[in-house]
Short mmCIF file of C-alpha atoms in Angstrom, two decimals:
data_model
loop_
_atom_site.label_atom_id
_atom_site.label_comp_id
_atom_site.label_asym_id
_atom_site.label_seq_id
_atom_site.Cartn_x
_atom_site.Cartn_y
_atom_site.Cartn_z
CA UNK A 1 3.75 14.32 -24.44
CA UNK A 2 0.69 14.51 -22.26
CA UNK A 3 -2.63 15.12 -23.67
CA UNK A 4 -5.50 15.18 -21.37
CA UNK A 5 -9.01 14.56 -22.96
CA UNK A 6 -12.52 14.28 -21.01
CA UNK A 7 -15.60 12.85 -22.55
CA UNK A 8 -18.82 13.36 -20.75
CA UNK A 9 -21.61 10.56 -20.67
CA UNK A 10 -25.16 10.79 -20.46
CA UNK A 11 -25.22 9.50 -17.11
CA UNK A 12 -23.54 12.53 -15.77
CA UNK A 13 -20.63 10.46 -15.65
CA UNK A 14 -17.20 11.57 -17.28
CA UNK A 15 -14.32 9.60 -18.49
CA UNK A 16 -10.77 11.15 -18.64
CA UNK A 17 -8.44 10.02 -21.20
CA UNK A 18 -4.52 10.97 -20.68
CA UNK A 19 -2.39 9.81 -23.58
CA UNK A 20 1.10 9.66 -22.46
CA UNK A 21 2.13 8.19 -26.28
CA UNK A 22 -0.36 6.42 -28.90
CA UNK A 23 -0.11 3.31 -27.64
CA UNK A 24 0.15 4.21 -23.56
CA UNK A 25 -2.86 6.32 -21.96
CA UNK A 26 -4.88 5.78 -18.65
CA UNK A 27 -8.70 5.28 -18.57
CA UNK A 28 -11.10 6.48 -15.94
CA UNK A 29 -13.26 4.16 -14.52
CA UNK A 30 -17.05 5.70 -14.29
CA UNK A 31 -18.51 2.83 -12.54
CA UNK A 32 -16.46 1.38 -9.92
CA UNK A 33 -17.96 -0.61 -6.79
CA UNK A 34 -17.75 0.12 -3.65
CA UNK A 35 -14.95 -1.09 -1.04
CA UNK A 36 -16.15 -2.71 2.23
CA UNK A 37 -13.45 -2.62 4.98
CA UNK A 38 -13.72 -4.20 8.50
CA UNK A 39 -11.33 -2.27 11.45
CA UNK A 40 -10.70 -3.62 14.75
CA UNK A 41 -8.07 -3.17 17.11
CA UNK A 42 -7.19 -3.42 20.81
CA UNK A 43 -4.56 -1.68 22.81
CA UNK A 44 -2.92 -1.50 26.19
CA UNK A 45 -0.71 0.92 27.68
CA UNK A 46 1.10 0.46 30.71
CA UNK A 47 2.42 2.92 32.84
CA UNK A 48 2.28 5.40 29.92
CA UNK A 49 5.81 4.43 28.43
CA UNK A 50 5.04 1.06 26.77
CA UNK A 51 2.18 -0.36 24.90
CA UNK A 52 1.16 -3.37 22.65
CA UNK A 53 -1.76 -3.55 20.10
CA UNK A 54 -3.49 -6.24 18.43
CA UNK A 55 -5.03 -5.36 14.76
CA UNK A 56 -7.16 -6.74 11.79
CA UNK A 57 -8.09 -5.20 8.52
CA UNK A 58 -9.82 -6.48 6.34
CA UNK A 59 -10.39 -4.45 2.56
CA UNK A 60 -13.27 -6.21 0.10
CA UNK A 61 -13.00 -4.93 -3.75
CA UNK A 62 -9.89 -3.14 -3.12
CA UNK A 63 -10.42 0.06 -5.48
CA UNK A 64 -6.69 0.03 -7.19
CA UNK A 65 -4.93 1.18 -10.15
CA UNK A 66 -4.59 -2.01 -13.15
CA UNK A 67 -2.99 -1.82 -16.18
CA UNK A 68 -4.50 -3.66 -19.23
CA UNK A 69 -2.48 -5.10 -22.26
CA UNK A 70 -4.03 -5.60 -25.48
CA UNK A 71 -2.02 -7.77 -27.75
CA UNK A 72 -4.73 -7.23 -30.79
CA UNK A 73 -4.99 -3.95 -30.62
CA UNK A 74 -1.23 -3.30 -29.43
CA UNK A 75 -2.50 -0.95 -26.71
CA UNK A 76 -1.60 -0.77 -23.31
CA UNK A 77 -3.80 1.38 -21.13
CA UNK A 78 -4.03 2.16 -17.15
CA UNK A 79 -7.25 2.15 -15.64
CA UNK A 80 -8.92 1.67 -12.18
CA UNK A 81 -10.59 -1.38 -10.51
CA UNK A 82 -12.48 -3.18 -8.01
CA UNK A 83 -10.06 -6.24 -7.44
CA UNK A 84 -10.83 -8.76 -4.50
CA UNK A 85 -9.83 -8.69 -0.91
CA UNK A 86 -6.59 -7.33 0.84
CA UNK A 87 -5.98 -8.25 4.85
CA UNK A 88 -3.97 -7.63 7.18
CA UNK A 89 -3.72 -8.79 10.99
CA UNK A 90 -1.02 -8.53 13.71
CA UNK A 91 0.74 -7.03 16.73
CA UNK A 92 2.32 -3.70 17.64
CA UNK A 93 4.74 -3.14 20.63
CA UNK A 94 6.64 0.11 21.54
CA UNK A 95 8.24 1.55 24.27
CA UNK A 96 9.70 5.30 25.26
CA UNK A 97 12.71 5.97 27.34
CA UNK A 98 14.43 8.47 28.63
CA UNK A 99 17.95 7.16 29.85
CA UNK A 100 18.55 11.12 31.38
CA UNK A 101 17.16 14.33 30.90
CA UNK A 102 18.77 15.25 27.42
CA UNK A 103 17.75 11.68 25.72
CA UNK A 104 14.77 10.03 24.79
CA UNK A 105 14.47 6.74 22.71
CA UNK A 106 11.51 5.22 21.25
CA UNK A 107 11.60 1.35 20.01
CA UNK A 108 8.60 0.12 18.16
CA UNK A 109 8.41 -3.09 16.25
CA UNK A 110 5.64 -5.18 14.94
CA UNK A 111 4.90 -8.50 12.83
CA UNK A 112 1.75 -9.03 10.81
CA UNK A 113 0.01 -11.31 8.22
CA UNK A 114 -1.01 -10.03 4.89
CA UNK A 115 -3.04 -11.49 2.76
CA UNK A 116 -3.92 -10.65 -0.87
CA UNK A 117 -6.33 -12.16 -3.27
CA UNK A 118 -7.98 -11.30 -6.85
CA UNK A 119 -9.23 -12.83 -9.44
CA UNK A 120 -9.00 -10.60 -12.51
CA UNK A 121 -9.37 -11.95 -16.17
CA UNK A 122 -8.51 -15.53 -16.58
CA UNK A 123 -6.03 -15.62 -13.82
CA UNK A 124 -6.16 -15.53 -10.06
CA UNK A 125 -3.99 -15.49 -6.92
CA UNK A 126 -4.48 -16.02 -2.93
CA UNK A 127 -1.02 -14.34 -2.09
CA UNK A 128 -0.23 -14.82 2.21
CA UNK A 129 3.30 -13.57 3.80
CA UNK A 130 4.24 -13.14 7.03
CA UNK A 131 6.05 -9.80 7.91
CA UNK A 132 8.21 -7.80 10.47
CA UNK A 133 9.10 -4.27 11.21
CA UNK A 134 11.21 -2.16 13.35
CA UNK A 135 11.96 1.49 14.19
CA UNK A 136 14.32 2.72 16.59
CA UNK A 137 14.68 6.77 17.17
CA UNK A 138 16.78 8.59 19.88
CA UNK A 139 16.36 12.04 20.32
CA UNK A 140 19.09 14.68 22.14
CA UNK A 141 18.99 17.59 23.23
CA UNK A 142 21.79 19.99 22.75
CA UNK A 143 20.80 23.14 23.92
CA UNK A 144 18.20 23.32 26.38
CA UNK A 145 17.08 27.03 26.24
CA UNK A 146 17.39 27.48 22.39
CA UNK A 147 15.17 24.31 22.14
CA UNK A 148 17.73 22.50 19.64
CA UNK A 149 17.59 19.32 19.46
CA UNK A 150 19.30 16.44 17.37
CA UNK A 151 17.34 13.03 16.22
CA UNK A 152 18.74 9.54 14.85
CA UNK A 153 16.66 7.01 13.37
CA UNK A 154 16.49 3.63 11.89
CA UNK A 155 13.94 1.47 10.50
CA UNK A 156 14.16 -1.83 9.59
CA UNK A 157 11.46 -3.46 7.47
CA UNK A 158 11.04 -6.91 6.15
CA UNK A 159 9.37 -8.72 3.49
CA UNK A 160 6.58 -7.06 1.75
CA UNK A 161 4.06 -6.79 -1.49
CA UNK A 162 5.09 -4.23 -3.83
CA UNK A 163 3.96 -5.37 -6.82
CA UNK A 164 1.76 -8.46 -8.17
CA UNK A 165 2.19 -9.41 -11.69
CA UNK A 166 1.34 -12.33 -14.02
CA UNK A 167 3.43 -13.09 -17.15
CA UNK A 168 2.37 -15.34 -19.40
CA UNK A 169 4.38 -16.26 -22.69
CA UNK A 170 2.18 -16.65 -26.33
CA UNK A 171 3.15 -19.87 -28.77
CA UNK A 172 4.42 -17.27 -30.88
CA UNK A 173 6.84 -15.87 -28.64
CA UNK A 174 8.19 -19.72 -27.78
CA UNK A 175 9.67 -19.93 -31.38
#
């Protein structure tokens, strides 16, 4: 069951309220901050088949979904945020080839650093891993004139951030 309700402030402002059961709904967030993000990158190509590129990003108040439990009240609600600082920096390589005239392969990799950090009620976390990525494609053609072509791929990627979550355990829960 799915009930969407929408109350309107005197601001001009509206919340939405989506009740998904009585004790699961999301909350809108009318007054979120905004995010500051810092770009750079640098890239060179040589001889039009391979490249490399250097990168930073850098993300402050992230503007993210959060879901809040209230043990009081026995609600659990989702709800939107401003929550700290995500960053990410590292390199890029790929290269195209074509071995003959009915295959072409492309090979990219990378490795980066991410970095996440938030403070958010009475907890906090400065999260850093190191990560690596691959992608391989080929390409062949079968038939030239009818333009049909076949493609195989395979990416390969390694550790990442999925999810962040803090669990804590009550005294009453202990017994």
């Amino acid at each position: 069951m799915q009930t969407p309700h929408r109350f309107r402030l005197l601001s001009g402002h509206s919340v939405r309220l989506r009740l998904s059961s009585p004790f699961n709904f999301y909350v809108g967030n009318p007054a979120p901050q905004p995010a500051f993000v810092h770009d750079a990158e640098l890239s060179y190509t040589y001889k039009q088949q391979y490249s490399i590129t250097a990168y930073y990003t850098s993300i402050q108040d992230v503007f993210t979904n959060i879901n809040v439990q209230d043990n009081q009240t026995k609600l659990y609600y989702g709800t939107h945020a401003n929550l700290g600082l995500s960053a990410n920096s590292g390199v890029r390589l790929s290269a195209a080839f074509q071995p003959g005239s009915w295959r072409d392969i492309n090979v990219m990799g990378g490795a980066y650093r991410l970095r996440e950090k938030s403070a958010y009620l009475s907890s906090a976390f400065d999260y850093h891993l190191f990560s690596y990525d691959a992608n391989l494609t080929q390409s062949f053609t079968i038939h030239t004139k009818a333009a049909v072509k076949a493609e195989i791929s395979g990416t390969y990627n390694g550790p990442g951030i999925l999810l962040i979550i803090l669990l804590k355990r009550n005294a009453a829960s202990r017994k």
